[in-house]
CSV table of C-alpha atoms and ligand atoms in Angstrom, one decimal:
chain,number,residue,atom,x,y,z
A,1,MET,CA,-36.1,20.4,-9.4
A,2,LYS,CA,-35.4,24.1,-8.8
A,3,LEU,CA,-32.2,25.6,-10.0
A,4,PHE,CA,-30.4,28.5,-8.3
A,5,THR,CA,-27.4,30.4,-9.3
A,6,ASN,CA,-27.8,33.1,-6.7
A,7,LYS,CA,-27.4,32.5,-3.0
A,8,LYS,CA,-29.8,35.1,-1.9
A,9,LYS,CA,-32.6,33.6,-3.9
A,10,LEU,CA,-31.7,30.1,-2.8
A,11,GLN,CA,-31.7,31.2,0.9
A,12,LYS,CA,-35.1,32.8,0.5
A,13,GLU,CA,-36.4,29.5,-0.9
A,14,ILE,CA,-35.0,27.2,1.7
A,15,LYS,CA,-35.1,29.3,4.9
A,16,ASN,CA,-38.1,27.5,6.3
A,17,ILE,CA,-36.7,24.0,5.6
A,18,ASN,CA,-35.0,22.9,8.8
A,19,ASN,CA,-33.9,19.4,7.6
A,20,ILE,CA,-32.0,19.7,4.4
A,21,SER,CA,-29.2,17.4,3.2
A,22,PHE,CA,-26.4,18.5,1.0
A,23,VAL,CA,-24.2,16.8,-1.6
A,24,PRO,CA,-21.4,19.0,-2.9
A,25,THR,CA,-20.0,18.1,-6.3
A,26,MET,CA,-17.9,19.5,-9.1
A,27,GLY,CA,-20.3,18.1,-11.7
A,28,ALA,CA,-19.5,15.6,-14.5
A,29,LEU,CA,-21.8,13.3,-12.5
A,30,HIS,CA,-21.2,9.6,-12.5
A,31,LYS,CA,-22.5,6.5,-10.6
A,32,GLY,CA,-20.4,7.5,-7.5
A,33,HIS,CA,-22.2,10.8,-7.2
A,34,GLU,CA,-25.5,9.1,-8.0
A,35,SER,CA,-25.1,6.8,-5.0
A,36,LEU,CA,-24.6,9.7,-2.6
A,37,ILE,CA,-27.5,11.6,-4.0
A,38,LYS,CA,-29.8,8.5,-3.9
A,39,LYS,CA,-28.9,7.9,-0.3
A,40,SER,CA,-29.6,11.6,0.5
A,41,VAL,CA,-33.0,11.5,-1.3
A,42,LYS,CA,-34.0,8.3,0.4
A,43,GLU,CA,-33.0,9.4,3.9
A,44,SER,CA,-33.8,13.1,4.0
A,45,ASN,CA,-36.6,15.5,3.8
A,46,LYS,CA,-35.0,17.6,1.0
A,47,THR,CA,-31.8,17.3,-0.9
A,48,ILE,CA,-29.7,20.0,-2.4
A,49,VAL,CA,-26.8,19.3,-4.8
A,50,SER,CA,-24.2,21.9,-5.7
A,51,ILE,CA,-22.1,21.9,-8.9
A,52,PHE,CA,-19.1,24.2,-8.6
A,53,VAL,CA,-15.6,23.6,-10.0
A,54,ASN,CA,-13.6,25.5,-7.4
A,55,PRO,CA,-10.5,27.2,-8.9
A,56,LYS,CA,-8.9,27.6,-5.4
A,57,GLN,CA,-8.4,23.9,-5.0
A,58,PHE,CA,-6.5,23.4,-8.3
A,59,GLU,CA,-2.7,24.0,-8.4
A,60,ASN,CA,-2.7,25.0,-12.0
A,61,LYS,CA,-5.0,26.8,-14.4
A,62,LYS,CA,-4.7,24.2,-17.2
A,63,ASP,CA,-6.0,21.4,-14.9
A,64,PHE,CA,-8.8,23.7,-13.7
A,65,ASN,CA,-9.8,24.7,-17.3
A,66,SER,CA,-9.7,21.1,-18.6
A,67,TYR,CA,-11.9,19.7,-15.8
A,68,PRO,CA,-14.7,17.7,-17.5
A,69,LYS,CA,-18.1,19.5,-17.8
A,70,THR,CA,-21.3,17.6,-18.8
A,71,TYR,CA,-23.9,20.1,-17.5
A,72,LYS,CA,-26.9,18.9,-19.7
A,73,ASN,CA,-26.4,15.3,-18.7
A,74,ASP,CA,-25.9,16.3,-15.0
A,75,ILE,CA,-29.3,18.0,-15.0
A,76,LYS,CA,-30.9,14.9,-16.5
A,77,ILE,CA,-29.4,12.8,-13.8
A,78,LEU,CA,-30.5,15.1,-11.0
A,79,LYS,CA,-34.0,15.3,-12.3
A,80,LYS,CA,-34.2,11.5,-12.6
A,81,LEU,CA,-33.0,11.2,-9.0
A,82,LYS,CA,-35.7,13.6,-7.8
A,83,VAL,CA,-33.3,16.1,-6.3
A,84,ASN,CA,-35.1,19.1,-4.9
A,85,TYR,CA,-32.6,21.9,-5.5
A,86,LEU,CA,-29.5,22.4,-7.6
A,87,TYR,CA,-27.2,25.3,-6.6
A,88,LYS,CA,-24.8,26.1,-9.5
A,89,PRO,CA,-23.1,29.4,-8.3
A,90,SER,CA,-20.7,31.7,-10.1
A,91,TYR,CA,-17.3,32.4,-8.6
A,92,SER,CA,-18.4,35.7,-7.1
A,93,ASP,CA,-21.6,34.2,-5.6
A,94,ILE,CA,-19.3,32.0,-3.5
A,95,TYR,CA,-16.4,34.3,-2.8
A,96,ASN,CA,-18.0,37.8,-2.4
A,97,PHE,CA,-18.9,37.5,1.3
A,98,ARG,CA,-17.1,37.2,4.6
A,99,THR,CA,-17.4,33.9,6.4
A,100,LYS,CA,-18.3,33.5,10.0
A,101,ASN,CA,-16.4,30.3,10.6
A,102,LYS,CA,-12.6,30.1,10.8
A,103,ILE,CA,-11.0,27.7,8.3
A,104,PHE,CA,-9.6,24.8,10.3
A,105,VAL,CA,-7.1,22.6,8.5
A,106,ASP,CA,-6.1,19.6,10.6
A,107,LYS,CA,-2.5,18.3,10.4
A,108,PHE,CA,-3.6,15.2,8.5
A,109,SER,CA,-3.7,17.6,5.5
A,110,LYS,CA,0.1,17.4,5.4
A,111,LYS,CA,0.1,13.7,4.5
A,112,LEU,CA,-0.8,11.9,1.3
A,113,CYS,CA,-2.2,14.3,-1.3
A,114,GLY,CA,-1.2,17.2,0.9
A,115,GLN,CA,2.5,16.5,0.1
A,116,HIS,CA,1.9,16.8,-3.6
A,117,ARG,CA,-0.9,19.4,-4.0
A,118,LYS,CA,0.1,22.5,-2.0
A,119,GLY,CA,-2.9,24.5,-0.9
A,120,HIS,CA,-5.4,22.0,-2.2
A,121,PHE,CA,-7.1,21.1,1.1
A,122,LYS,CA,-7.2,24.7,2.3
A,123,GLY,CA,-9.1,25.4,-1.0
A,124,VAL,CA,-11.5,22.5,-0.5
A,125,ILE,CA,-12.3,23.5,3.1
A,126,ASN,CA,-12.7,27.1,2.1
A,127,VAL,CA,-15.3,26.3,-0.5
A,128,VAL,CA,-17.2,23.7,1.5
A,129,ASN,CA,-17.3,26.1,4.5
A,130,ARG,CA,-18.8,28.8,2.2
A,131,LEU,CA,-21.3,26.4,0.8
A,132,ILE,CA,-22.4,25.2,4.2
A,133,GLU,CA,-22.7,28.8,5.5
A,134,ILE,CA,-25.0,29.6,2.6
A,135,ILE,CA,-27.1,26.4,2.7
A,136,LYS,CA,-27.0,25.6,6.5
A,137,PRO,CA,-27.7,21.9,5.9
A,138,LYS,CA,-28.4,19.3,8.7
A,139,LYS,CA,-26.4,16.7,6.9
A,140,ILE,CA,-23.5,16.6,4.4
A,141,LEU,CA,-22.8,13.5,2.4
A,142,LEU,CA,-19.2,12.8,1.3
A,143,GLY,CA,-17.5,9.9,-0.4
A,144,LYS,CA,-14.9,7.7,1.3
A,145,LYS,CA,-13.0,7.6,-2.0
A,146,ASP,CA,-11.7,11.0,-1.0
A,147,PHE,CA,-11.1,9.9,2.5
A,148,GLN,CA,-8.6,12.6,3.4
A,149,GLN,CA,-11.0,15.3,2.2
A,150,LEU,CA,-13.9,13.7,4.2
A,151,TYR,CA,-11.8,13.5,7.3
A,152,LEU,CA,-10.6,17.2,7.0
A,153,ILE,CA,-14.1,18.5,6.4
A,154,LYS,CA,-15.4,16.6,9.4
A,155,LYS,CA,-12.6,18.1,11.6
A,156,HIS,CA,-13.4,21.6,10.3
A,157,ILE,CA,-17.1,21.1,11.2
A,158,GLU,CA,-16.3,19.8,14.6
A,159,LYS,CA,-13.8,22.6,15.4
A,160,ASN,CA,-16.4,25.2,14.5
A,161,ARG,CA,-19.0,23.4,16.5
A,162,LEU,CA,-21.4,23.3,13.5
A,163,ASN,CA,-24.6,21.3,13.9
A,164,ILE,CA,-24.0,19.3,10.7
A,165,LYS,CA,-23.8,15.5,10.5
A,166,VAL,CA,-21.2,14.2,8.2
A,167,VAL,CA,-22.3,11.1,6.4
A,168,PRO,CA,-19.5,9.0,4.9
A,169,CYS,CA,-20.6,7.1,1.8
A,170,LYS,CA,-19.1,4.0,0.3
A,171,THR,CA,-17.0,4.1,-2.9
A,172,ILE,CA,-18.8,2.9,-6.0
A,173,ARG,CA,-16.7,0.9,-8.5
A,174,ASP,CA,-17.0,-0.7,-11.9
A,175,LYS,CA,-16.6,-4.3,-12.7
A,176,ASN,CA,-12.8,-3.9,-12.8
A,177,PHE,CA,-12.8,-2.4,-9.3
A,178,ILE,CA,-12.1,1.0,-10.6
A,179,ALA,CA,-13.7,3.8,-8.6
A,180,TYR,CA,-15.9,6.1,-10.8
A,181,SER,CA,-14.3,9.5,-11.1
A,182,SER,CA,-15.1,12.5,-13.3
A,183,ARG,CA,-11.5,12.8,-14.5
A,184,LEU,CA,-11.6,9.3,-16.0
A,185,ARG,CA,-13.6,10.7,-18.9
A,186,LYS,CA,-10.4,12.2,-20.2
A,187,LEU,CA,-8.7,8.8,-20.6
A,188,ASN,CA,-8.4,7.2,-24.1
A,189,ARG,CA,-8.9,3.5,-24.7
A,190,TYR,CA,-5.3,2.5,-24.3
A,191,GLN,CA,-5.0,4.5,-21.0
A,192,ASN,CA,-8.2,2.8,-19.8
A,193,LEU,CA,-6.6,-0.6,-20.3
A,194,ASN,CA,-3.6,0.6,-18.4
A,195,LEU,CA,-5.8,1.8,-15.5
A,196,ILE,CA,-7.4,-1.7,-15.3
A,197,LYS,CA,-3.9,-3.3,-15.1
A,198,ILE,CA,-2.7,-0.8,-12.4
A,199,ILE,CA,-5.7,-1.4,-10.2
A,200,LYS,CA,-5.2,-5.1,-10.6
A,201,VAL,CA,-1.6,-4.8,-9.4
A,202,LEU,CA,-2.7,-2.7,-6.4
A,203,ARG,CA,-5.4,-5.2,-5.4
A,204,ASN,CA,-3.2,-8.2,-5.7
A,205,TYR,CA,-0.6,-6.3,-3.7
A,206,LYS,CA,-3.0,-5.6,-0.9
A,207,ASN,CA,-4.5,-9.1,-0.9
A,208,ASN,CA,-1.0,-10.6,-0.6
A,209,LEU,CA,-0.2,-8.2,2.2
A,210,ILE,CA,-3.2,-9.5,4.1
A,211,CYS,CA,-2.2,-13.1,3.5
A,212,LYS,CA,1.3,-12.0,4.6
A,213,LYS,CA,2.9,-13.4,1.4
A,214,THR,CA,4.7,-10.1,0.9
A,215,ARG,CA,6.1,-7.1,2.8
A,216,TYR,CA,5.4,-3.5,2.2
A,217,ASN,CA,8.0,-2.5,-0.4
A,218,PHE,CA,7.2,0.9,-1.9
A,219,ASN,CA,9.9,0.9,-4.5
A,220,LYS,CA,8.9,-2.4,-5.9
A,221,ILE,CA,5.2,-1.6,-6.2
A,222,LYS,CA,6.0,1.8,-7.7
A,223,ARG,CA,8.1,0.0,-10.4
A,224,ASP,CA,5.2,-2.3,-11.0
A,225,LEU,CA,2.8,0.6,-11.5
A,226,LEU,CA,5.1,2.4,-13.9
A,227,TYR,CA,5.5,-0.8,-15.8
A,228,ALA,CA,1.7,-1.2,-16.0
A,229,GLY,CA,1.4,2.2,-17.6
A,230,ALA,CA,1.4,4.8,-14.8
A,231,LYS,CA,3.2,8.0,-15.8
A,232,LYS,CA,4.1,9.1,-12.3
A,233,VAL,CA,3.3,7.8,-8.8
A,234,ASP,CA,2.7,10.3,-6.1
A,235,TYR,CA,2.3,7.9,-3.2
A,236,ILE,CA,1.3,4.4,-2.1
A,237,GLU,CA,0.8,4.2,1.6
A,238,LEU,CA,-0.8,1.9,4.2
A,239,ILE,CA,-2.8,3.9,6.7
A,240,ASP,CA,-4.7,2.7,9.8
A,241,LEU,CA,-8.1,4.4,9.4
A,242,LYS,CA,-8.4,5.0,13.1
A,243,THR,CA,-4.9,6.3,14.0
A,244,LEU,CA,-4.2,7.8,10.5
A,245,LYS,CA,-0.7,6.3,11.0
A,246,LYS,CA,1.3,3.4,9.6
A,247,PRO,CA,-0.8,0.4,10.7
A,248,LYS,CA,0.2,-1.7,13.7
A,249,ARG,CA,-3.0,-3.8,13.4
A,250,ASN,CA,-4.5,-5.6,10.5
A,251,VAL,CA,-7.1,-2.8,9.9
A,252,TYR,CA,-5.8,-0.5,7.2
A,253,ASN,CA,-6.4,0.8,3.7
A,254,LEU,CA,-4.0,1.1,0.8
A,255,PHE,CA,-4.0,4.8,-0.2
A,256,PHE,CA,-2.6,5.8,-3.6
A,257,ALA,CA,-2.3,8.6,-6.2
A,258,PHE,CA,-0.8,8.2,-9.6
A,259,TYR,CA,-1.0,9.8,-13.1
A,260,ILE,CA,-2.0,8.2,-16.3
A,261,GLY,CA,-1.0,10.7,-18.9
A,262,LYS,CA,-2.1,14.0,-17.4
A,263,VAL,CA,-5.0,12.5,-15.5
A,264,ARG,CA,-4.4,12.1,-11.7
A,265,PHE,CA,-6.3,9.3,-10.0
A,266,ILE,CA,-6.7,8.7,-6.3
A,267,ASP,CA,-8.4,6.0,-4.3
A,268,ASN,CA,-8.1,3.8,-1.3
A,269,PHE,CA,-9.2,0.3,-0.4
B,301,AMP,P1,-16.3,15.5,-6.9
B,301,AMP,O1,-17.4,15.9,-7.8
B,301,AMP,O2,-15.2,14.7,-7.5
B,301,AMP,O3,-15.8,16.6,-6.0
B,301,AMP,O4,-17.0,14.5,-5.8
B,301,AMP,C1,-18.2,14.9,-5.1
B,301,AMP,C2,-18.4,13.8,-4.0
B,301,AMP,O5,-18.6,12.5,-4.6
B,301,AMP,C3,-17.3,13.7,-3.0
B,301,AMP,O6,-17.8,13.5,-1.7
B,301,AMP,C4,-16.6,12.4,-3.5
B,301,AMP,O7,-15.9,11.8,-2.5
B,301,AMP,C5,-17.8,11.6,-4.0
B,301,AMP,N1,-17.3,10.6,-5.0
B,301,AMP,C6,-16.5,10.8,-6.0
B,301,AMP,N2,-16.3,9.6,-6.7
B,301,AMP,C7,-17.0,8.6,-6.0
B,301,AMP,C8,-17.2,7.2,-6.1
B,301,AMP,N3,-16.7,6.5,-7.1
B,301,AMP,N4,-18.0,6.6,-5.2
B,301,AMP,C9,-18.6,7.3,-4.2
B,301,AMP,N5,-18.4,8.6,-4.0
B,301,AMP,C10,-17.7,9.3,-4.9
């Protein structure tokens, strides 16, 4: 695996490769990242992974500074998975140039996480746009765990008529149905047990909805989550994945975001 921290050197290396797949990450790699990378390595000619914790998508500095970093272990994982290139840029390498594409932020950004994290999605689209202008990949692989992010990046790519295929990837979960997430490294044992309880409540709730044993009652489920150990609940919403609105059919996911201590967790199923 070749490591690049400088975009000019990277571009020189990959300029003759016309079929490169890209997996953007913020590092602290786990089994979720691994499945995206494995898929890319299996299905593409060359794979490039980026590790960049983007300050522009964090609302506060403390959260940014405390984002988990496990660089040595990340390198081991990437080598094991036979990744071709790692791009680990500095802040200025990403932000010291003018972009060609116009940042497009679809109105879906105003829902769900958008109501609680001002400027977050603009920050995400800004950095992903810069990364794709540098790398010029043919494919970009993104996780469905961050469905809103995936959707908004796809819309930005379509609006700018970029020739990049967006590949949505399934969410990888542990035996308790908890989606792997870098931030979970920050939970202690007690908080981990609470997370297991919370996910159980949410799963039961969704299953009962499908069996029509219950009706959607946000206040009740929010109370149940707080009782199970959540510190704060940002949202719990049912969304039709096609219309992105409240479901009228039986095809929907339960989207949620909550805090355990200072750790924010999002997922949908
Ligand atoms: P992050 O490093 O959190 O920015 O995530 C990088 C990519 O990995 C994004 O496309 C995420 O949606 C994806 N991802 C994160 N967690 C998981 C997971 N548990 N399963 C599958 N993909 C994931």
